[in-house]
Amino acid sequence: MKYGALRCCSRLLALSGLLWGVLLAGCSSGNSMLPDDDPGVGPDKGEPVQLTFDMYGATVVTRAGDTDASGAEDMAIGKMFRIYAFTAGSTNLGSPLDSRNYTVQPDATTPSKPGKATGDLTLYRGTYDLYLVSYNSSTEVPELDNTGAFTVSNGKDFMYTKLEGIVVQPDKTGDNSMLVSLPKPFTRMGAQVITTVKARNGMQPVDPTALVVNYIKVSGLSGNLVYKLNNTSWEAPATAADASYTFEKFGSNNTLDWSVKDARVSVPGVLLPVAGTQKMKFDVNLTVNYKDGNQTKTSVDSYFATIEKALLPGMTYQFDFSLTFYGAIVPSDLTLAIREWTTSSLTGEDLGKD
């Protein structure tokens, strides 16, 4: 710009001496005449770019630390996640540049499949780190505190993924939008747990005529756990494993007029991980009808079981309770069997249900 200005000066010999002197002073001082070059004015970043996310690859890995998405599940339509945006390489993760909620939308060509996730995050052209977190819920998202951490309780299906060093720029010249693909799946940090109850197969000393699960309460669980952005595991527990969680929702066959030979199956719950040295106690509260002579009697009572069992992140566990009834339905014979899987056979539709 200096040289261009000097050439201008050299060609304006016909101008008045006063004007020539002003131009020459400006050129010799080294100061540009263009405001864009003023050191007090930042570079033109253009219009902010609005981000939309392609959920085609936004699966949920079912074991923390997995490097691929084998056996993973889609994040379902209507589920929400929250994005926290930082300048690339930022270490102050308690102060994001911005954060916004996004909701998974149906695919335009196959409405039964998840398509894009839409929200209103806009960023200027540049390079960013984006952290995505979710409770796999359609009404609630994790909230970051000023230390860059989330505090999560039992029942929250917490998961995360990260886009590192993403270059934000419009997809098309003259446009101000960008479609972002997710190269990494979400990683689930809790354990999925299902509980079932049924009368044991075979001859019962006293045959129950009806059975309803009122609730199943499990205690000896981890209390709230803390997850910090950019970590791959929970922070060490601050308190002893003395929390509890209650399964209160069961399938449509959990009625008095349904066959007692069919298992009553709970809606899946998500529990925080616990170590295998911790005893978990189950309180299985049932309403049971049975015959006593010619009379039908009703018993409402709790049956108890205790186990030592680790709950690992990303695992699915099924706790199957089967009962044999004696005398006047004495609550003293409860058998617990445990099944577990490294991958989930459940769809995202069922998890984190509100």
Short mmCIF file of C-alpha atoms in Angstrom, two decimals:
data_model
loop_
_atom_site.label_atom_id
_atom_site.label_comp_id
_atom_site.label_asym_id
_atom_site.label_seq_id
_atom_site.Cartn_x
_atom_site.Cartn_y
_atom_site.Cartn_z
CA MET A 1 0.00 0.00 0.00
CA LYS A 2 2.94 2.34 0.60
CA TYR A 3 4.30 1.79 -2.88
CA GLY A 4 0.88 2.29 -4.44
CA ALA A 5 0.50 5.55 -2.55
CA LEU A 6 3.96 6.69 -3.66
CA ARG A 7 3.11 5.99 -7.27
CA CYS A 8 -0.04 8.04 -6.81
CA CYS A 9 2.03 10.85 -5.36
CA SER A 10 4.51 10.82 -8.25
CA ARG A 11 1.73 11.14 -10.83
CA LEU A 12 -0.05 14.09 -9.26
CA LEU A 13 2.45 16.80 -10.20
CA ALA A 14 -0.32 18.99 -11.59
CA LEU A 15 -1.96 19.37 -8.25
CA SER A 16 -1.43 22.40 -6.02
CA GLY A 17 1.66 22.52 -3.88
CA LEU A 18 -0.45 22.30 -0.73
CA LEU A 19 -2.12 19.07 -1.80
CA TRP A 20 1.19 17.64 -2.91
CA GLY A 21 2.71 18.37 0.45
CA VAL A 22 -0.11 16.62 2.29
CA LEU A 23 0.16 13.51 0.13
CA LEU A 24 3.92 13.40 0.42
CA ALA A 25 3.73 13.69 4.20
CA GLY A 26 1.26 10.84 4.33
CA CYS A 27 3.42 8.64 2.15
CA SER A 28 6.66 9.33 3.94
CA SER A 29 5.17 8.70 7.38
CA GLY A 30 4.39 5.06 6.55
CA ASN A 31 0.74 5.40 7.69
CA SER A 32 -1.88 3.86 5.36
CA MET A 33 -4.85 5.87 4.31
CA LEU A 34 -7.09 2.80 4.40
CA PRO A 35 -8.92 2.13 7.68
CA ASP A 36 -8.63 -1.65 7.18
CA ASP A 37 -4.91 -1.36 7.79
CA ASP A 38 -5.38 0.58 11.02
CA PRO A 39 -3.74 -1.52 13.76
CA GLY A 40 -6.67 -0.69 16.00
CA VAL A 41 -9.14 -2.48 13.73
CA GLY A 42 -9.18 -6.32 13.66
CA PRO A 43 -9.25 -8.37 10.44
CA ASP A 44 -12.59 -8.77 8.71
CA LYS A 45 -14.03 -12.10 9.88
CA GLY A 46 -17.09 -11.83 7.68
CA GLU A 47 -20.52 -13.04 8.70
CA PRO A 48 -20.73 -15.70 11.43
CA VAL A 49 -21.29 -19.24 10.18
CA GLN A 50 -24.26 -21.27 11.45
CA LEU A 51 -23.49 -24.93 12.17
CA THR A 52 -25.74 -27.90 11.43
CA PHE A 53 -24.69 -31.45 12.29
CA ASP A 54 -25.03 -34.57 10.18
CA MET A 55 -26.18 -37.34 12.54
CA TYR A 56 -25.46 -40.14 10.08
CA GLY A 57 -22.39 -41.10 12.08
CA ALA A 58 -23.65 -39.91 15.47
CA THR A 59 -23.87 -43.33 17.03
CA VAL A 60 -23.44 -44.14 20.72
CA VAL A 61 -20.58 -46.45 21.66
CA THR A 62 -21.66 -48.86 24.36
CA ARG A 63 -18.34 -49.23 26.17
CA ALA A 64 -16.14 -46.33 27.22
CA GLY A 65 -12.80 -46.52 25.44
CA ASP A 66 -14.02 -48.34 22.33
CA THR A 67 -12.33 -47.11 19.18
CA ASP A 68 -15.03 -48.04 16.72
CA ALA A 69 -18.81 -47.99 16.53
CA SER A 70 -19.43 -51.74 16.24
CA GLY A 71 -22.62 -52.64 18.04
CA ALA A 72 -23.43 -48.97 18.56
CA GLU A 73 -26.84 -47.39 18.30
CA ASP A 74 -28.18 -44.26 16.70
CA MET A 75 -29.00 -41.21 18.75
CA ALA A 76 -32.77 -41.15 18.28
CA ILE A 77 -34.92 -38.50 16.68
CA GLY A 78 -35.92 -35.80 19.15
CA LYS A 79 -32.94 -36.35 21.46
CA MET A 80 -30.91 -33.31 22.44
CA PHE A 81 -27.25 -32.57 22.99
CA ARG A 82 -25.41 -29.41 23.96
CA ILE A 83 -22.34 -28.02 22.22
CA TYR A 84 -19.64 -26.11 24.07
CA ALA A 85 -17.32 -24.21 21.70
CA PHE A 86 -13.74 -23.14 22.49
CA THR A 87 -10.86 -21.71 20.52
CA ALA A 88 -8.73 -24.64 19.30
CA GLY A 89 -6.27 -25.76 21.95
CA SER A 90 -7.95 -23.82 24.75
CA THR A 91 -7.25 -25.16 28.24
CA ASN A 92 -9.66 -22.88 30.09
CA LEU A 93 -12.61 -25.23 29.70
CA GLY A 94 -14.81 -23.43 32.20
CA SER A 95 -15.38 -20.46 29.89
CA PRO A 96 -16.70 -21.52 26.47
CA LEU A 97 -17.02 -18.99 23.66
CA ASP A 98 -20.62 -20.11 23.29
CA SER A 99 -22.89 -23.07 24.00
CA ARG A 100 -26.14 -24.12 22.32
CA ASN A 101 -28.68 -26.94 22.33
CA TYR A 102 -29.19 -29.13 19.27
CA THR A 103 -32.04 -31.55 18.52
CA VAL A 104 -31.90 -34.58 16.22
CA GLN A 105 -34.32 -34.25 13.29
CA PRO A 106 -35.81 -36.96 11.00
CA ASP A 107 -33.93 -37.75 7.82
CA ALA A 108 -35.46 -35.95 4.83
CA THR A 109 -35.72 -39.10 2.70
CA THR A 110 -36.25 -41.71 5.45
CA PRO A 111 -38.27 -40.05 8.26
CA SER A 112 -37.84 -43.06 10.54
CA LYS A 113 -34.07 -42.49 10.59
CA PRO A 114 -32.18 -39.67 12.32
CA GLY A 115 -30.94 -37.03 9.90
CA LYS A 116 -29.49 -33.67 10.86
CA ALA A 117 -29.31 -32.02 14.26
CA THR A 118 -30.33 -28.38 14.24
CA GLY A 119 -29.60 -25.52 16.61
CA ASP A 120 -28.38 -21.93 16.50
CA LEU A 121 -24.64 -22.05 17.21
CA THR A 122 -22.83 -19.50 15.04
CA LEU A 123 -19.06 -19.03 14.94
CA TYR A 124 -16.76 -16.77 12.96
CA ARG A 125 -14.33 -18.33 10.51
CA GLY A 126 -11.55 -19.96 12.47
CA THR A 127 -10.41 -23.17 14.16
CA TYR A 128 -12.28 -24.50 17.18
CA ASP A 129 -12.65 -27.40 19.58
CA LEU A 130 -16.29 -28.44 20.01
CA TYR A 131 -17.43 -30.59 22.93
CA LEU A 132 -20.80 -32.34 22.57
CA VAL A 133 -22.55 -33.76 25.65
CA SER A 134 -25.96 -35.35 26.09
CA TYR A 135 -28.28 -37.09 28.54
CA ASN A 136 -29.93 -38.93 25.61
CA SER A 137 -33.04 -37.00 26.59
CA SER A 138 -35.52 -34.88 24.67
CA THR A 139 -35.98 -32.33 27.47
CA GLU A 140 -32.68 -31.92 29.34
CA VAL A 141 -29.00 -31.38 28.55
CA PRO A 142 -25.88 -31.40 30.76
CA GLU A 143 -24.90 -27.99 32.15
CA LEU A 144 -21.23 -27.07 32.42
CA ASP A 145 -19.98 -25.39 35.59
CA ASN A 146 -17.24 -22.75 35.74
CA THR A 147 -14.55 -25.38 36.34
CA GLY A 148 -15.28 -27.18 33.06
CA ALA A 149 -17.09 -30.08 34.73
CA PHE A 150 -20.49 -31.77 34.88
CA THR A 151 -22.03 -33.33 37.99
CA VAL A 152 -24.12 -36.36 37.03
CA SER A 153 -26.55 -38.43 39.10
CA ASN A 154 -27.98 -41.93 38.71
CA GLY A 155 -30.69 -42.06 36.08
CA LYS A 156 -28.83 -39.70 33.71
CA ASP A 157 -27.64 -41.32 30.48
CA PHE A 158 -24.55 -39.12 30.17
CA MET A 159 -22.45 -39.32 27.01
CA TYR A 160 -19.92 -37.19 25.19
CA THR A 161 -17.91 -36.72 22.00
CA LYS A 162 -15.45 -34.08 20.74
CA LEU A 163 -14.60 -32.35 17.48
CA GLU A 164 -11.00 -31.21 17.74
CA GLY A 165 -9.45 -28.54 15.53
CA ILE A 166 -12.52 -28.12 13.33
CA VAL A 167 -12.13 -25.37 10.72
CA VAL A 168 -15.31 -23.31 10.53
CA GLN A 169 -16.05 -21.84 7.12
CA PRO A 170 -19.12 -21.74 4.86
CA ASP A 171 -19.85 -24.77 2.67
CA LYS A 172 -20.41 -22.46 -0.31
CA THR A 173 -19.05 -19.10 -1.34
CA GLY A 174 -21.46 -16.38 -0.34
CA ASP A 175 -23.25 -18.67 2.12
CA ASN A 176 -23.12 -18.50 5.91
CA SER A 177 -23.89 -22.12 6.88
CA MET A 178 -21.81 -25.27 7.39
CA LEU A 179 -22.82 -28.93 7.68
CA VAL A 180 -20.55 -30.77 10.11
CA SER A 181 -20.10 -34.54 10.14
CA LEU A 182 -19.30 -36.25 13.43
CA PRO A 183 -16.17 -38.40 12.93
CA LYS A 184 -16.38 -39.84 16.44
CA PRO A 185 -19.38 -41.53 18.07
CA PHE A 186 -20.74 -40.53 21.45
CA THR A 187 -19.28 -42.51 24.37
CA ARG A 188 -21.73 -43.58 27.07
CA MET A 189 -20.45 -43.17 30.62
CA GLY A 190 -23.17 -44.97 32.57
CA ALA A 191 -24.33 -48.59 32.78
CA GLN A 192 -27.73 -49.64 31.44
CA VAL A 193 -29.66 -51.82 33.85
CA ILE A 194 -32.86 -53.80 33.32
CA THR A 195 -34.67 -55.70 36.07
CA THR A 196 -37.16 -58.56 35.67
CA VAL A 197 -39.35 -60.50 38.12
CA LYS A 198 -41.31 -63.72 37.71
CA ALA A 199 -42.44 -66.77 39.66
CA ARG A 200 -39.98 -69.61 39.27
CA ASN A 201 -40.93 -72.21 36.70
CA GLY A 202 -42.10 -75.57 37.99
CA MET A 203 -44.28 -76.62 40.91
CA GLN A 204 -44.69 -73.94 43.57
CA PRO A 205 -45.41 -74.99 47.19
CA VAL A 206 -47.99 -72.19 47.11
CA ASP A 207 -49.17 -71.12 43.67
CA PRO A 208 -49.48 -67.36 43.25
CA THR A 209 -52.47 -66.39 41.16
CA ALA A 210 -51.33 -62.84 40.39
CA LEU A 211 -48.17 -60.78 40.69
CA VAL A 212 -47.38 -57.07 40.33
CA VAL A 213 -44.01 -55.40 40.82
CA ASN A 214 -44.55 -52.23 42.82
CA TYR A 215 -40.90 -51.20 42.64
CA ILE A 216 -37.34 -52.48 42.75
CA LYS A 217 -34.96 -50.31 44.76
CA VAL A 218 -31.21 -50.86 44.46
CA SER A 219 -28.90 -49.24 47.01
CA GLY A 220 -25.15 -49.19 47.48
CA LEU A 221 -24.68 -47.17 44.28
CA SER A 222 -22.27 -44.36 43.52
CA GLY A 223 -23.50 -40.93 44.44
CA ASN A 224 -23.09 -38.05 42.01
CA LEU A 225 -19.99 -38.36 39.83
CA VAL A 226 -18.04 -35.59 38.12
CA TYR A 227 -16.94 -35.63 34.49
CA LYS A 228 -14.51 -32.96 33.25
CA LEU A 229 -14.36 -31.88 29.63
CA ASN A 230 -11.64 -33.55 27.55
CA ASN A 231 -11.39 -36.51 29.95
CA THR A 232 -12.17 -40.13 29.11
CA SER A 233 -13.27 -41.23 32.58
CA TRP A 234 -15.06 -40.00 35.69
CA GLU A 235 -13.27 -38.14 38.44
CA ALA A 236 -12.59 -40.23 41.55
CA PRO A 237 -15.79 -40.46 43.69
CA ALA A 238 -15.91 -37.86 46.43
CA THR A 239 -18.24 -39.90 48.68
CA ALA A 240 -18.89 -43.51 49.55
CA ALA A 241 -21.22 -45.59 47.39
CA ASP A 242 -24.36 -45.02 49.43
CA ALA A 243 -26.87 -43.75 46.86
CA SER A 244 -29.95 -45.59 45.58
CA TYR A 245 -32.11 -45.81 42.47
CA THR A 246 -35.67 -47.13 42.14
CA PHE A 247 -37.18 -48.89 39.13
CA GLU A 248 -40.86 -47.97 39.14
CA LYS A 249 -41.87 -48.35 35.49
CA PHE A 250 -42.53 -51.82 34.12
CA GLY A 251 -44.05 -53.23 30.95
CA SER A 252 -47.73 -53.46 30.15
CA ASN A 253 -47.91 -57.03 31.49
CA ASN A 254 -47.24 -55.86 35.05
CA THR A 255 -50.88 -56.36 36.08
CA LEU A 256 -52.76 -58.68 38.39
CA ASP A 257 -54.59 -60.35 35.51
CA TRP A 258 -51.43 -61.27 33.60
CA SER A 259 -49.87 -64.73 33.84
CA VAL A 260 -47.41 -64.97 36.74
CA LYS A 261 -45.21 -67.16 34.53
CA ASP A 262 -44.35 -64.16 32.36
CA ALA A 263 -41.53 -61.91 33.50
CA ARG A 264 -42.31 -58.37 34.49
CA VAL A 265 -39.63 -56.27 32.75
CA SER A 266 -38.63 -52.80 33.89
CA VAL A 267 -37.99 -49.78 31.70
CA PRO A 268 -34.17 -49.59 31.38
CA GLY A 269 -32.43 -47.35 33.87
CA VAL A 270 -28.95 -45.85 33.67
CA LEU A 271 -26.77 -46.17 36.77
CA LEU A 272 -23.38 -44.68 37.52
CA PRO A 273 -20.46 -47.14 37.60
CA VAL A 274 -19.58 -48.91 40.85
CA ALA A 275 -16.62 -51.07 41.82
CA GLY A 276 -17.04 -54.81 42.27
CA THR A 277 -16.16 -54.63 45.95
CA GLN A 278 -19.30 -52.65 46.73
CA LYS A 279 -22.38 -54.58 47.88
CA MET A 280 -25.57 -53.71 46.05
CA LYS A 281 -28.81 -54.40 47.90
CA PHE A 282 -32.12 -55.00 46.14
CA ASP A 283 -35.54 -54.38 47.66
CA VAL A 284 -38.11 -56.09 45.41
CA ASN A 285 -41.56 -54.98 46.48
CA LEU A 286 -44.43 -57.10 45.15
CA THR A 287 -48.16 -57.45 45.35
CA VAL A 288 -49.00 -61.17 45.21
CA ASN A 289 -52.40 -62.87 45.17
CA TYR A 290 -52.56 -66.52 46.22
CA LYS A 291 -55.07 -69.18 47.26
CA ASP A 292 -55.51 -70.07 50.93
CA GLY A 293 -58.07 -72.81 50.90
CA ASN A 294 -61.09 -71.39 49.15
CA GLN A 295 -60.03 -67.83 49.77
CA THR A 296 -57.89 -65.50 47.63
CA LYS A 297 -55.51 -63.52 49.75
CA THR A 298 -53.19 -60.65 48.94
CA SER A 299 -49.67 -60.06 50.20
CA VAL A 300 -47.76 -56.79 49.74
CA ASP A 301 -44.20 -57.33 50.87
CA SER A 302 -40.52 -56.83 50.06
CA TYR A 303 -38.08 -59.54 49.02
CA PHE A 304 -34.36 -58.84 49.43
CA ALA A 305 -31.12 -59.81 47.70
CA THR A 306 -27.50 -58.66 48.07
CA ILE A 307 -24.66 -59.06 45.60
CA GLU A 308 -21.17 -57.76 44.92
CA LYS A 309 -21.10 -56.71 41.31
CA ALA A 310 -19.22 -54.09 39.29
CA LEU A 311 -21.20 -51.83 36.99
CA LEU A 312 -18.91 -50.72 34.18
CA PRO A 313 -19.39 -47.76 31.83
CA GLY A 314 -21.06 -48.66 28.57
CA MET A 315 -22.21 -52.13 29.70
CA THR A 316 -25.78 -53.42 29.79
CA TYR A 317 -26.86 -55.60 32.72
CA GLN A 318 -30.07 -57.52 33.30
CA PHE A 319 -30.97 -58.57 36.84
CA ASP A 320 -33.49 -61.44 36.72
CA PHE A 321 -35.37 -62.16 39.96
CA SER A 322 -37.30 -65.42 40.25
CA LEU A 323 -39.29 -66.48 43.31
CA THR A 324 -40.53 -69.65 44.93
CA PHE A 325 -43.48 -69.09 47.27
CA TYR A 326 -43.92 -71.09 50.47
CA GLY A 327 -46.65 -71.23 53.11
CA ALA A 328 -48.50 -67.94 53.32
CA ILE A 329 -46.21 -66.36 50.68
CA VAL A 330 -43.22 -66.12 53.03
CA PRO A 331 -40.79 -63.56 51.55
CA SER A 332 -37.67 -65.66 52.06
CA ASP A 333 -36.80 -67.33 48.77
CA LEU A 334 -35.59 -64.96 46.09
CA THR A 335 -33.08 -66.01 43.43
CA LEU A 336 -31.11 -63.46 41.43
CA ALA A 337 -29.48 -64.19 38.08
CA ILE A 338 -27.38 -61.64 36.21
CA ARG A 339 -26.87 -61.29 32.47
CA GLU A 340 -24.57 -58.76 30.91
CA TRP A 341 -23.57 -57.65 27.43
CA THR A 342 -20.70 -55.60 26.09
CA THR A 343 -23.01 -54.07 23.50
CA SER A 344 -26.58 -52.91 23.78
CA SER A 345 -29.54 -54.48 22.02
CA LEU A 346 -31.71 -51.54 23.06
CA THR A 347 -32.51 -48.66 20.74
CA GLY A 348 -31.98 -45.03 21.65
CA GLU A 349 -35.77 -44.66 21.59
CA ASP A 350 -35.98 -46.51 24.91
CA LEU A 351 -33.08 -44.91 26.72
CA GLY A 352 -33.24 -41.68 28.61
CA LYS A 353 -37.01 -41.73 28.16
CA ASP A 354 -38.69 -38.84 29.95
#
